[in-house]
Amino acid sequence: MKLQELTRPWAAFNYGFLDESAKREIRRRILKAIAVPGYQVPYASREVPMARGWGTGGLQVSLTLLKPTAVVKVIDQGADDSVNACSIRKFFGRVGGVIETQDTQEATIIQSRHRIPEEKLRGDQVLVLQVPDPEPLRTVQSDMSVAREMHGDADYGQLWLILYEQLVKSGRIMQYTEYPSLVNGRHVISPSPIPRWDVLKLNEADHLTILSAGREKRIYAVPPHTRVEPLVFDDVPYRVEDHQDKTCYRTNVTGFFMNELPQDDGSAKFELSDSHFGVKHMRKAEGEPVEIGDTWYKNGKMNR
Amino acid sequence: MTALNLAAATQITHQPPRLMLAEPMLTMRGISKNFGDVKAVSDVDVTVYPGEVLGIVGESGSGKSTLLRMMNLEETPQAGSYHLALPGREDRDLFTLDRFERRSLRAQHIGIVYQNPHLGLLMGHTNSGNVAERLLIAGKRNFAELREQARQSLDASEFPVERMDATPRELSGGMQQRVQLAKAIALEPAVLLLDEPTTGLDVSVQALVLDTLKRLQRDRAITMVLVSHDLGVIRTMADRVMVMRRGKVVEQGLADQIFQDPQHAYTQQLVHAKL
């Protein structure tokens, strides 16, 4: 037997861009992250044809999960049509031969930055969030090894100090993204740059959420049906952004997370942040047979 | 003076001072700590009674700060035991606690004021936040209560409460020490450790801070351990004094005794040393 017979034939690329050993490593890390909800698992973080900070962490996880029958949606700031989202989605199509989509209902893998779709995710869907800074303790503890010990000890008292200071200085909690949240009653995570509006969608969700930071080389996960509780004071309830009564000027839909569009006269218009959700509403209004899925928020209120 | 009065007077001098009749609040026995070949503290016993101020005096390198760090459970000695008279914990040697218990004990029952405010305070956070941090670590999660307790504690350490939402960075050295003090007493600790609390402050500010400490001590009967190389500070504050040199206790006794009638040669030298 020759060594040549044992090796694979040469190919310009492996399926899904990453080589098999890299995927195997990431799969193992993902399994560990799911086994210990909220725990930050270090991983090697390979080079991908994209600069660090543009979603390399999420990209590697998604590449690992790819299969030819996968249906992939990529969100950037709620939109499917931004340059970054389009490029990443096209890349998945090229290296994995996957089906590209903008529809939340159709997708099996959703890679996102900044937003979780307004339509409820199902148990057969995986949400991959790109994370710039995975460490919730960074602002109170600059030494990473000490921060890891604090995670080990569940020593999270100082995180409330950040909220205390915001309440003292501004009269309300100003943390607008990366709102520190306790997962499964044990680990506090920084849930990536999603707004406060979306943090509640992680709690007891049907879908699996994998959070991956490429530059910081950390993977953590929120498994399905896991408690995710934003940190709050006993007497200051958690508050999402005041978008309940805002109406989208393009679709006339009310009660979802909006983009604010400042106008020349000083006023502001609002449009749905989840772009394809808006597109579906417009198509439906024009009489097309569009099916809009069940949403997490109903009439501007979290549906629980 | 009549014979009866004289007899009564002599009898009193034979009794230990009233403070020392109570069960001790803090007991350390046979403490030895080496750093490599250097014996920082060797075979030291410390006893502190409830409501008293124990002054520890000695030159630089005499082991007094190391001893204080061990009282704060920041360091563990090679030999020795440490007990605090806390309900339910009297029999437990505190050096055998694991890090979780150690942390909660430190947060709940031991207060410390460092010479350098940068060690004890988060300079970028507000003064009230610094005090609240301690309450947060102890598990308090009610914003209104945190705020009220921080205010009361700052007020008790005679800090101007209208500046409670400024940062320690904007404060003078004396005020920073008051914030540290407020933080240390926020949870009514069993023992308050003061590591050169007024060193580096000018004399008039030093007097004001000592005044605050004295008033607190009188109002709340806080048990204090005060480490200083400044005999003036020790003389003002302490009920009892321990003199340390090269890791050993060379002399201890009531403050007046030590200052009026020093027995050990080193203590005599210390008491008589003047610039």
Coordinates of C-alpha atoms in Angstrom, one line a residue:
Chain A
M1 CA 0.0 0.0 0.0
K2 CA 1.3 3.4 -0.9
L3 CA 0.9 6.5 1.2
Q4 CA -0.6 8.2 -1.9
E5 CA -3.6 5.8 -1.9
L6 CA -4.4 6.8 1.7
T7 CA -4.5 10.5 1.1
R8 CA -7.3 12.4 -0.7
P9 CA -6.8 13.6 -4.2
W10 CA -5.5 17.2 -4.4
A11 CA -8.1 19.9 -4.4
A12 CA -7.8 23.7 -4.5
F13 CA -10.2 24.1 -1.6
N14 CA -11.7 21.9 1.0
Y15 CA -15.5 21.9 1.3
G16 CA -16.6 24.9 3.3
F17 CA -13.2 26.6 3.0
L18 CA -11.8 25.5 6.4
D19 CA -9.8 22.3 6.4
E20 CA -11.3 19.3 8.2
S21 CA -9.0 19.5 11.3
A22 CA -10.0 23.1 11.8
K23 CA -13.7 22.2 11.5
R24 CA -13.2 19.3 13.9
E25 CA -11.6 21.6 16.5
I26 CA -14.4 24.1 16.2
R27 CA -17.1 21.4 16.4
R28 CA -15.5 20.1 19.6
R29 CA -15.4 23.6 21.1
I30 CA -19.1 24.2 20.1
L31 CA -20.0 21.0 21.9
K32 CA -18.2 22.1 25.0
A33 CA -19.8 25.5 24.8
I34 CA -23.2 23.9 24.6
A35 CA -22.4 21.6 27.5
V36 CA -21.5 24.5 29.7
P37 CA -23.9 27.3 28.7
G38 CA -22.4 30.7 28.8
Y39 CA -18.8 29.5 29.4
Q40 CA -16.3 31.0 27.0
V41 CA -14.3 28.2 25.3
P42 CA -11.0 29.2 23.8
Y43 CA -10.4 28.1 20.2
A44 CA -7.7 28.5 17.6
S45 CA -9.5 30.9 15.3
R46 CA -8.1 30.3 11.8
E47 CA -7.4 32.8 9.1
V48 CA -10.3 33.4 6.8
P49 CA -10.4 35.7 3.8
M50 CA -11.8 38.6 5.8
A51 CA -10.3 41.0 8.3
R52 CA -10.6 40.4 12.0
G53 CA -13.5 42.4 13.4
W54 CA -15.7 41.9 10.3
G55 CA -17.3 38.7 11.6
T56 CA -14.5 36.1 11.3
G57 CA -15.7 34.3 14.5
G58 CA -19.2 33.9 13.2
L59 CA -17.9 33.0 9.8
Q60 CA -15.8 30.1 11.1
V61 CA -18.7 28.7 13.1
S62 CA -21.0 28.9 10.1
L63 CA -18.5 27.4 7.8
T64 CA -18.2 24.5 10.2
L65 CA -21.9 24.0 10.2
L66 CA -22.3 24.1 6.4
K67 CA -23.7 21.3 4.3
P68 CA -24.9 21.4 0.7
T69 CA -28.6 21.4 1.8
A70 CA -28.1 24.2 4.3
V71 CA -30.1 27.4 3.8
V72 CA -28.1 30.4 5.0
K73 CA -29.2 33.9 5.9
V74 CA -26.7 36.7 6.9
I75 CA -27.8 39.8 8.8
D76 CA -25.8 42.9 9.3
Q77 CA -27.4 45.6 11.4
G78 CA -30.7 43.9 10.8
A79 CA -30.3 44.2 7.0
D80 CA -29.7 41.3 4.5
D81 CA -28.6 43.7 1.7
S82 CA -25.6 45.5 3.2
V83 CA -22.3 44.9 1.5
N84 CA -20.9 42.9 4.4
A85 CA -24.0 40.7 4.7
C86 CA -24.1 40.1 0.9
S87 CA -20.4 39.3 0.7
I88 CA -20.5 36.8 3.5
R89 CA -23.7 35.1 2.1
K90 CA -22.1 34.9 -1.3
F91 CA -19.0 33.4 0.2
F92 CA -21.1 30.6 1.8
G93 CA -22.6 29.9 -1.6
R94 CA -19.2 29.7 -3.3
V95 CA -17.4 27.5 -0.8
G96 CA -20.3 25.4 0.4
G97 CA -22.8 25.3 -2.4
V98 CA -25.5 26.3 0.1
I99 CA -28.9 27.8 -0.7
E100 CA -28.8 31.6 0.0
T101 CA -31.8 33.2 1.5
Q102 CA -33.1 36.4 3.1
D103 CA -36.1 34.8 4.6
T104 CA -35.8 34.0 8.3
Q105 CA -38.4 31.2 8.0
E106 CA -36.5 29.4 5.3
A107 CA -33.0 29.6 6.8
T108 CA -31.4 26.8 8.7
I109 CA -28.3 28.8 9.6
I110 CA -28.6 32.5 10.4
Q111 CA -25.4 34.4 11.0
S112 CA -26.0 37.8 12.5
R113 CA -24.4 40.9 13.8
H114 CA -26.4 43.4 15.9
R115 CA -29.9 41.8 15.6
I116 CA -31.9 38.7 16.2
P117 CA -34.7 38.4 13.6
E118 CA -38.2 39.5 14.7
E119 CA -39.8 36.2 13.6
K120 CA -39.4 33.4 16.1
L121 CA -36.7 30.9 15.4
R122 CA -37.5 27.2 15.5
G123 CA -35.6 24.3 17.1
D124 CA -34.1 23.3 13.7
Q125 CA -32.5 26.6 13.2
V126 CA -29.1 27.7 14.5
L127 CA -28.3 31.4 15.2
V128 CA -24.6 32.3 14.9
L129 CA -23.7 35.7 16.4
Q130 CA -20.5 37.5 15.6
V131 CA -19.0 38.9 18.8
P132 CA -16.4 41.7 18.9
D133 CA -15.7 41.5 22.7
P134 CA -16.8 38.4 24.5
E135 CA -15.7 39.5 28.0
P136 CA -18.5 41.1 30.1
L137 CA -16.0 41.8 32.9
R138 CA -13.7 43.8 30.6
T139 CA -14.9 47.2 31.9
V140 CA -14.4 46.3 35.5
Q141 CA -11.4 44.0 35.2
S142 CA -8.7 44.7 32.6
D143 CA -6.6 41.6 33.6
M144 CA -8.0 38.7 31.6
S145 CA -6.6 36.0 33.9
V146 CA -8.2 37.7 36.9
A147 CA -11.5 38.0 34.9
R148 CA -11.4 34.2 34.2
E149 CA -11.0 33.6 37.9
M150 CA -13.9 35.8 38.6
H151 CA -16.0 33.7 36.1
G152 CA -14.8 30.6 37.9
D153 CA -16.0 32.1 41.3
A154 CA -19.2 33.5 39.8
D155 CA -17.9 36.8 41.2
Y156 CA -20.2 39.2 39.3
G157 CA -21.0 41.8 41.9
Q158 CA -19.0 44.5 40.1
L159 CA -21.1 44.2 37.0
W160 CA -23.9 45.8 38.9
L161 CA -21.5 48.6 39.7
I162 CA -21.5 49.5 36.0
L163 CA -25.3 49.7 36.0
Y164 CA -25.3 51.6 39.3
E165 CA -23.0 54.2 37.8
Q166 CA -25.2 54.6 34.8
L167 CA -28.3 55.0 37.0
V168 CA -26.5 57.6 39.1
K169 CA -25.1 59.6 36.1
S170 CA -28.1 59.4 33.7
G171 CA -31.0 58.3 35.8
R172 CA -31.5 55.2 33.7
I173 CA -29.5 52.3 32.4
M174 CA -27.6 53.4 29.3
Q175 CA -26.2 50.0 28.4
Y176 CA -27.6 49.7 24.9
T177 CA -25.8 46.7 23.5
E178 CA -23.8 43.8 25.0
Y179 CA -26.1 43.9 28.0
P180 CA -24.6 41.5 30.6
S181 CA -26.9 38.5 31.1
L182 CA -26.8 35.5 33.3
V183 CA -27.0 32.2 31.4
N184 CA -28.5 29.1 33.1
G185 CA -28.0 30.8 36.5
R186 CA -24.2 30.4 36.3
H187 CA -22.1 32.3 33.7
V188 CA -22.6 36.0 32.7
I189 CA -22.2 36.6 29.0
S190 CA -21.9 39.6 26.8
P191 CA -24.6 38.7 24.2
S192 CA -22.7 40.4 21.4
P193 CA -23.9 43.8 20.1
I194 CA -27.6 43.0 20.0
P195 CA -29.8 45.7 21.5
R196 CA -31.6 45.2 24.8
W197 CA -34.7 44.5 22.7
D198 CA -33.2 41.3 21.5
V199 CA -31.7 39.9 24.7
L200 CA -35.1 38.7 25.9
K201 CA -35.4 36.6 22.7
L202 CA -32.5 34.4 23.9
N203 CA -34.4 33.4 27.1
E204 CA -35.9 29.9 26.9
A205 CA -35.6 30.0 23.1
D206 CA -36.3 27.0 20.9
H207 CA -33.2 27.5 18.8
L208 CA -29.5 27.1 19.5
T209 CA -27.4 30.3 19.7
I210 CA -23.7 30.1 19.1
L211 CA -21.6 33.2 19.9
S212 CA -18.1 33.4 18.4
A213 CA -15.4 36.0 18.7
G214 CA -12.7 35.6 16.0
R215 CA -10.2 38.1 17.2
E216 CA -10.6 37.2 20.9
K217 CA -10.7 33.5 20.0
R218 CA -13.7 32.5 22.2
I219 CA -16.8 30.5 21.5
Y220 CA -19.8 30.4 23.9
A221 CA -23.4 29.2 23.4
V222 CA -26.9 29.5 24.6
P223 CA -28.5 26.1 24.1
P224 CA -32.3 25.8 23.5
H225 CA -34.6 26.2 26.5
T226 CA -32.0 27.8 28.6
R227 CA -32.6 30.7 31.0
V228 CA -31.0 34.0 30.0
E229 CA -31.6 36.8 32.5
P230 CA -30.3 40.3 32.0
L231 CA -28.7 41.6 35.2
V232 CA -31.1 44.0 37.0
F233 CA -31.5 45.7 40.4
D234 CA -34.4 44.4 42.5
D235 CA -36.1 47.8 42.3
V236 CA -35.2 48.8 38.7
P237 CA -36.8 46.5 36.2
Y238 CA -35.2 45.6 32.8
R239 CA -36.3 48.0 30.1
V240 CA -36.1 47.5 26.4
E241 CA -35.8 50.4 23.9
D242 CA -38.9 52.6 23.6
H243 CA -39.9 51.4 20.2
Q244 CA -43.3 49.9 21.1
D245 CA -45.2 52.8 19.6
K246 CA -43.0 53.6 16.7
T247 CA -44.4 53.0 13.2
C248 CA -42.4 52.0 10.2
Y249 CA -42.9 54.6 7.5
R250 CA -42.6 52.1 4.7
T251 CA -44.8 49.3 5.9
N252 CA -47.0 51.0 8.5
V253 CA -46.1 48.2 11.0
T254 CA -45.9 49.1 14.7
G255 CA -44.2 47.5 17.7
F256 CA -40.9 46.2 16.4
F257 CA -37.3 47.4 16.7
M258 CA -36.8 50.4 14.4
N259 CA -34.0 52.2 12.6
E260 CA -34.2 55.9 13.3
L261 CA -33.8 58.1 10.1
P262 CA -33.1 61.7 11.1
Q263 CA -34.8 64.2 8.7
D264 CA -33.6 67.6 7.5
D265 CA -36.3 69.4 9.6
G266 CA -35.0 67.8 12.8
S267 CA -37.7 65.2 13.1
A268 CA -37.2 61.5 12.5
K269 CA -38.7 58.7 10.5
F270 CA -38.6 55.1 11.5
E271 CA -38.2 52.0 9.5
L272 CA -38.1 48.3 10.5
S273 CA -34.6 47.3 11.4
D274 CA -35.2 43.7 10.3
S275 CA -35.2 44.5 6.6
H276 CA -36.6 41.2 5.2
F277 CA -39.3 41.3 7.8
G278 CA -40.3 44.7 6.3
V279 CA -40.0 43.4 2.7
K280 CA -42.4 40.6 3.6
H281 CA -44.9 43.0 5.0
M282 CA -44.7 45.2 1.9
R283 CA -45.2 42.2 -0.4
K284 CA -48.2 41.0 1.6
A285 CA -49.7 44.5 1.4
E286 CA -49.4 44.2 -2.4
G287 CA -51.4 41.0 -2.3
E288 CA -48.6 38.5 -2.7
P289 CA -49.1 35.2 -0.8
V290 CA -46.4 35.8 1.8
E291 CA -46.3 33.9 5.0
I292 CA -45.1 35.9 8.0
G293 CA -44.0 33.8 10.9
D294 CA -44.9 34.1 14.5
T295 CA -43.0 37.0 16.2
W296 CA -41.4 37.2 19.6
Y297 CA -42.9 40.7 20.2
K298 CA -46.6 41.2 19.8
N299 CA -48.0 44.8 19.9
G300 CA -44.7 46.0 21.1
K301 CA -44.6 43.6 24.1
M302 CA -42.5 40.6 24.6
N303 CA -44.8 37.6 24.2
R304 CA -44.4 35.4 27.3
Chain B
M1 CA -5.9 59.5 101.0
T2 CA -7.5 57.1 103.4
A3 CA -6.2 53.5 103.8
L4 CA -9.4 52.2 102.3
N5 CA -9.1 54.3 99.1
L6 CA -5.5 53.3 98.8
A7 CA -6.4 49.6 99.1
A8 CA -9.1 50.0 96.4
A9 CA -6.7 51.8 94.1
T10 CA -4.0 49.1 94.4
Q11 CA -6.7 46.5 93.8
I12 CA -7.7 48.1 90.6
T13 CA -4.2 48.2 89.3
H14 CA -4.0 44.5 89.7
Q15 CA -7.0 43.8 87.5
P16 CA -6.6 43.9 83.7
P17 CA -8.3 46.8 82.0
R18 CA -12.0 46.4 81.6
L19 CA -11.7 46.1 77.8
M20 CA -9.6 43.0 78.1
L21 CA -12.1 41.1 80.2
A22 CA -14.3 40.4 77.2
E23 CA -13.8 37.5 74.9
P24 CA -11.2 38.6 72.3
M25 CA -12.6 39.6 68.8
L26 CA -9.5 38.7 66.9
T27 CA -7.0 36.0 67.9
M28 CA -3.8 35.1 66.0
R29 CA -1.5 32.5 67.4
G30 CA 2.1 31.5 66.4
I31 CA 2.0 33.4 63.1
S32 CA 5.2 32.8 61.0
K33 CA 5.6 34.0 57.4
N34 CA 8.7 33.7 55.3
F35 CA 9.4 35.2 51.9
G36 CA 12.1 32.8 50.7
D37 CA 14.9 33.2 53.2
V38 CA 13.5 36.4 54.7
K39 CA 11.5 35.9 57.9
A40 CA 8.9 38.6 57.6
V41 CA 7.0 37.6 60.7
S42 CA 8.1 35.0 63.1
D43 CA 6.0 33.4 65.9
V44 CA 3.7 36.4 66.6
D45 CA 0.6 36.3 68.7
V46 CA -2.0 39.0 68.4
T47 CA -5.1 39.5 70.5
V48 CA -7.6 42.3 69.9
Y49 CA -10.6 42.8 72.2
P50 CA -14.0 44.1 71.1
G51 CA -14.1 47.8 70.8
E52 CA -10.4 48.5 71.3
V53 CA -7.8 50.0 69.0
L54 CA -4.6 48.0 68.8
G55 CA -1.7 50.0 67.4
I56 CA 1.1 48.2 65.7
V57 CA 4.3 50.2 65.5
G58 CA 7.6 49.5 64.0
E59 CA 10.1 50.6 61.4
S60 CA 9.9 49.7 57.7
G61 CA 10.4 46.0 57.1
S62 CA 9.4 45.0 60.7
G63 CA 6.6 42.9 59.4
K64 CA 3.7 45.0 60.5
S65 CA 2.2 45.4 57.1
T66 CA 2.6 41.7 56.3
L67 CA 0.8 40.9 59.5
L68 CA -2.0 43.2 58.5
R69 CA -2.3 41.6 55.1
M70 CA -2.6 38.2 56.8
M71 CA -5.4 39.7 59.0
N72 CA -7.1 40.7 55.8
L73 CA -6.6 37.2 54.4
E74 CA -4.6 38.5 51.5
E75 CA -1.8 36.2 52.5
T76 CA -1.5 32.9 54.2
P77 CA 1.3 32.3 56.7
Q78 CA 3.5 29.2 56.9
A79 CA 2.4 28.6 60.4
G80 CA -0.2 29.9 62.8
S81 CA -4.0 30.2 63.3
Y82 CA -6.4 33.0 63.0
H83 CA -9.8 33.3 64.6
L84 CA -12.5 36.0 64.6
A85 CA -15.3 36.0 67.1
L86 CA -18.1 35.9 64.5
P87 CA -21.3 34.1 65.4
G88 CA -21.0 30.5 64.1
R89 CA -17.4 30.9 63.0
E90 CA -15.6 31.0 66.4
D91 CA -14.0 27.6 66.1
R92 CA -12.9 28.0 62.5
D93 CA -9.3 28.8 61.7
L94 CA -9.7 31.4 59.0
F95 CA -6.5 30.4 57.2
T96 CA -8.2 27.1 56.3
L97 CA -11.1 28.7 54.5
D98 CA -11.3 28.1 50.8
R99 CA -11.3 31.1 48.4
F100 CA -15.1 31.5 48.2
E101 CA -15.5 31.6 52.0
R102 CA -12.5 33.8 52.3
R103 CA -14.0 36.3 49.8
S104 CA -17.3 36.4 51.5
L105 CA -15.8 36.7 54.9
R106 CA -13.6 39.6 53.7
A107 CA -16.5 41.3 52.1
Q108 CA -18.8 40.9 55.1
H109 CA -16.6 41.1 58.2
I110 CA -13.2 42.8 57.5
G111 CA -12.8 46.4 56.5
I112 CA -9.5 47.8 55.4
V113 CA -8.1 51.3 54.6
Y114 CA -4.9 51.4 52.7
Q115 CA -2.2 54.0 52.8
N116 CA -2.5 54.3 49.0
P117 CA -6.1 55.0 48.0
H118 CA -5.4 53.5 44.5
L119 CA -5.3 50.1 46.2
G120 CA -8.7 50.5 47.8
L121 CA -10.7 52.6 45.4
L122 CA -11.8 52.4 41.8
M123 CA -10.6 55.8 40.7
G124 CA -12.8 56.1 37.6
H125 CA -16.0 55.2 39.4
T126 CA -18.1 57.5 41.6
N127 CA -17.5 57.8 45.4
S128 CA -20.9 56.4 46.2
G129 CA -20.2 53.6 43.6
N130 CA -17.1 52.7 45.4
V131 CA -19.0 52.3 48.6
A132 CA -21.8 50.5 46.8
E133 CA -19.3 48.1 45.3
R134 CA -18.7 46.5 48.7
L135 CA -22.4 46.1 49.3
L136 CA -22.8 44.6 45.8
I137 CA -20.1 42.1 46.4
A138 CA -21.9 41.2 49.6
G139 CA -25.0 40.5 47.4
K140 CA -27.2 43.6 47.9
R141 CA -29.2 44.2 44.7
N142 CA -31.6 47.0 45.5
F143 CA -30.6 50.3 43.9
A144 CA -32.4 52.6 46.4
E145 CA -31.0 50.8 49.4
L146 CA -27.5 50.8 47.9
R147 CA -27.7 54.5 47.4
E148 CA -29.0 55.2 50.9
Q149 CA -26.5 53.0 52.6
A150 CA -23.6 54.5 50.6
R151 CA -24.9 58.0 51.6
Q152 CA -25.1 57.1 55.2
S153 CA -21.7 55.5 55.2
L154 CA -20.1 58.4 53.5
D155 CA -21.8 60.7 56.0
A156 CA -20.6 58.7 58.9
S157 CA -17.0 59.1 57.7
E158 CA -17.6 62.9 57.5
F159 CA -17.4 63.0 53.7
P160 CA -19.4 65.9 52.1
V161 CA -22.4 63.9 50.7
E162 CA -23.1 66.4 48.0
R163 CA -19.9 65.2 46.3
M164 CA -20.9 61.5 46.5
D165 CA -21.3 61.2 42.8
A166 CA -17.9 62.8 41.9
T167 CA -14.9 60.4 41.3
P168 CA -12.1 59.9 43.8
R169 CA -9.7 61.2 41.2
E170 CA -11.1 64.7 41.7
L171 CA -10.6 64.6 45.5
S172 CA -7.8 65.5 47.9
G173 CA -5.8 62.8 49.7
G174 CA -7.7 63.3 52.9
M175 CA -11.1 63.0 51.2
Q176 CA -9.9 59.9 49.3
Q177 CA -9.1 58.3 52.7
R178 CA -12.6 59.2 53.9
V179 CA -14.1 57.4 50.9
Q180 CA -12.0 54.4 51.7
L181 CA -13.1 54.5 55.3
A182 CA -16.8 54.8 54.2
K183 CA -16.3 51.7 52.0
A184 CA -14.6 49.8 54.8
I185 CA -17.3 50.5 57.4
A186 CA -20.3 50.2 55.0
L187 CA -21.1 46.6 56.2
E188 CA -20.2 47.3 59.9
P189 CA -17.2 45.0 59.9
A190 CA -16.1 43.0 62.9
V191 CA -12.7 44.4 62.6
L192 CA -11.4 47.5 60.8
L193 CA -7.8 47.3 59.6
L194 CA -6.0 50.6 59.0
D195 CA -2.7 50.4 57.1
E196 CA -0.9 53.8 57.6
P197 CA -4.2 55.6 57.0
T198 CA -2.8 59.1 57.4
T199 CA 0.7 58.7 56.1
G200 CA 1.3 61.1 53.3
L201 CA -1.3 63.6 54.4
D202 CA -0.3 67.0 55.7
V203 CA -0.5 67.5 59.4
S204 CA -3.8 69.4 59.6
V205 CA -5.6 67.0 57.3
Q206 CA -4.1 64.1 59.2
A207 CA -5.6 65.5 62.4
L208 CA -9.0 65.8 60.8
V209 CA -8.9 62.2 59.5
L210 CA -7.8 61.0 62.9
D211 CA -10.6 63.0 64.5
T212 CA -13.1 61.2 62.2
L213 CA -11.6 57.8 63.1
K214 CA -11.8 58.6 66.8
R215 CA -15.4 59.7 66.6
L216 CA -16.4 56.6 64.6
Q217 CA -14.6 54.5 67.2
R218 CA -16.4 56.2 70.0
D219 CA -19.9 56.1 68.4
R220 CA -19.8 52.6 67.0
A221 CA -17.2 50.9 69.2
I222 CA -15.5 49.5 66.1
T223 CA -12.6 47.1 66.8
M224 CA -9.6 48.5 65.0
V225 CA -6.1 47.5 64.2
L226 CA -3.9 50.4 63.3
V227 CA -0.5 50.0 61.7
S228 CA 1.7 53.0 61.6
H229 CA 5.3 54.0 61.9
D230 CA 4.1 57.4 63.3
L231 CA 4.1 57.3 67.1
G232 CA 2.0 60.4 67.2
V233 CA -0.8 58.7 65.3
I234 CA -0.5 55.6 67.5
R235 CA -0.5 57.8 70.7
T236 CA -3.7 59.6 69.6
M237 CA -5.6 56.5 68.6
A238 CA -4.5 53.3 70.2
D239 CA -5.6 51.8 73.5
R240 CA -2.9 49.1 73.4
V241 CA 0.4 49.1 71.4
M242 CA 2.5 46.3 70.0
V243 CA 6.0 47.2 69.0
M244 CA 7.5 45.1 66.2
R245 CA 11.0 44.7 65.1
R246 CA 12.5 42.3 62.5
G247 CA 9.3 40.2 62.5
K248 CA 9.0 39.8 66.2
V249 CA 7.0 41.6 68.9
V250 CA 9.5 43.2 71.2
E251 CA 7.1 44.8 73.6
Q252 CA 3.4 45.2 74.1
G253 CA 1.2 46.9 76.6
L254 CA -1.2 49.8 77.2
A255 CA -0.4 52.8 75.2
D256 CA 0.4 55.0 78.2
Q257 CA 2.7 52.3 79.6
I258 CA 4.6 52.0 76.4
F259 CA 5.0 55.7 75.9
Q260 CA 5.7 56.7 79.5
D261 CA 7.7 53.7 80.6
P262 CA 9.2 51.8 77.6
Q263 CA 11.1 48.7 78.8
H264 CA 12.7 47.3 75.7
A265 CA 15.8 49.2 74.4
Y266 CA 14.3 49.5 70.9
T267 CA 11.1 50.9 72.2
Q268 CA 13.0 53.4 74.3
Q269 CA 14.9 54.4 71.3
L270 CA 11.7 54.8 69.3
V271 CA 9.9 56.9 72.0
H272 CA 12.9 59.2 72.5
A273 CA 13.8 59.5 68.8
K274 CA 13.0 63.0 67.5
L275 CA 14.2 64.7 64.5

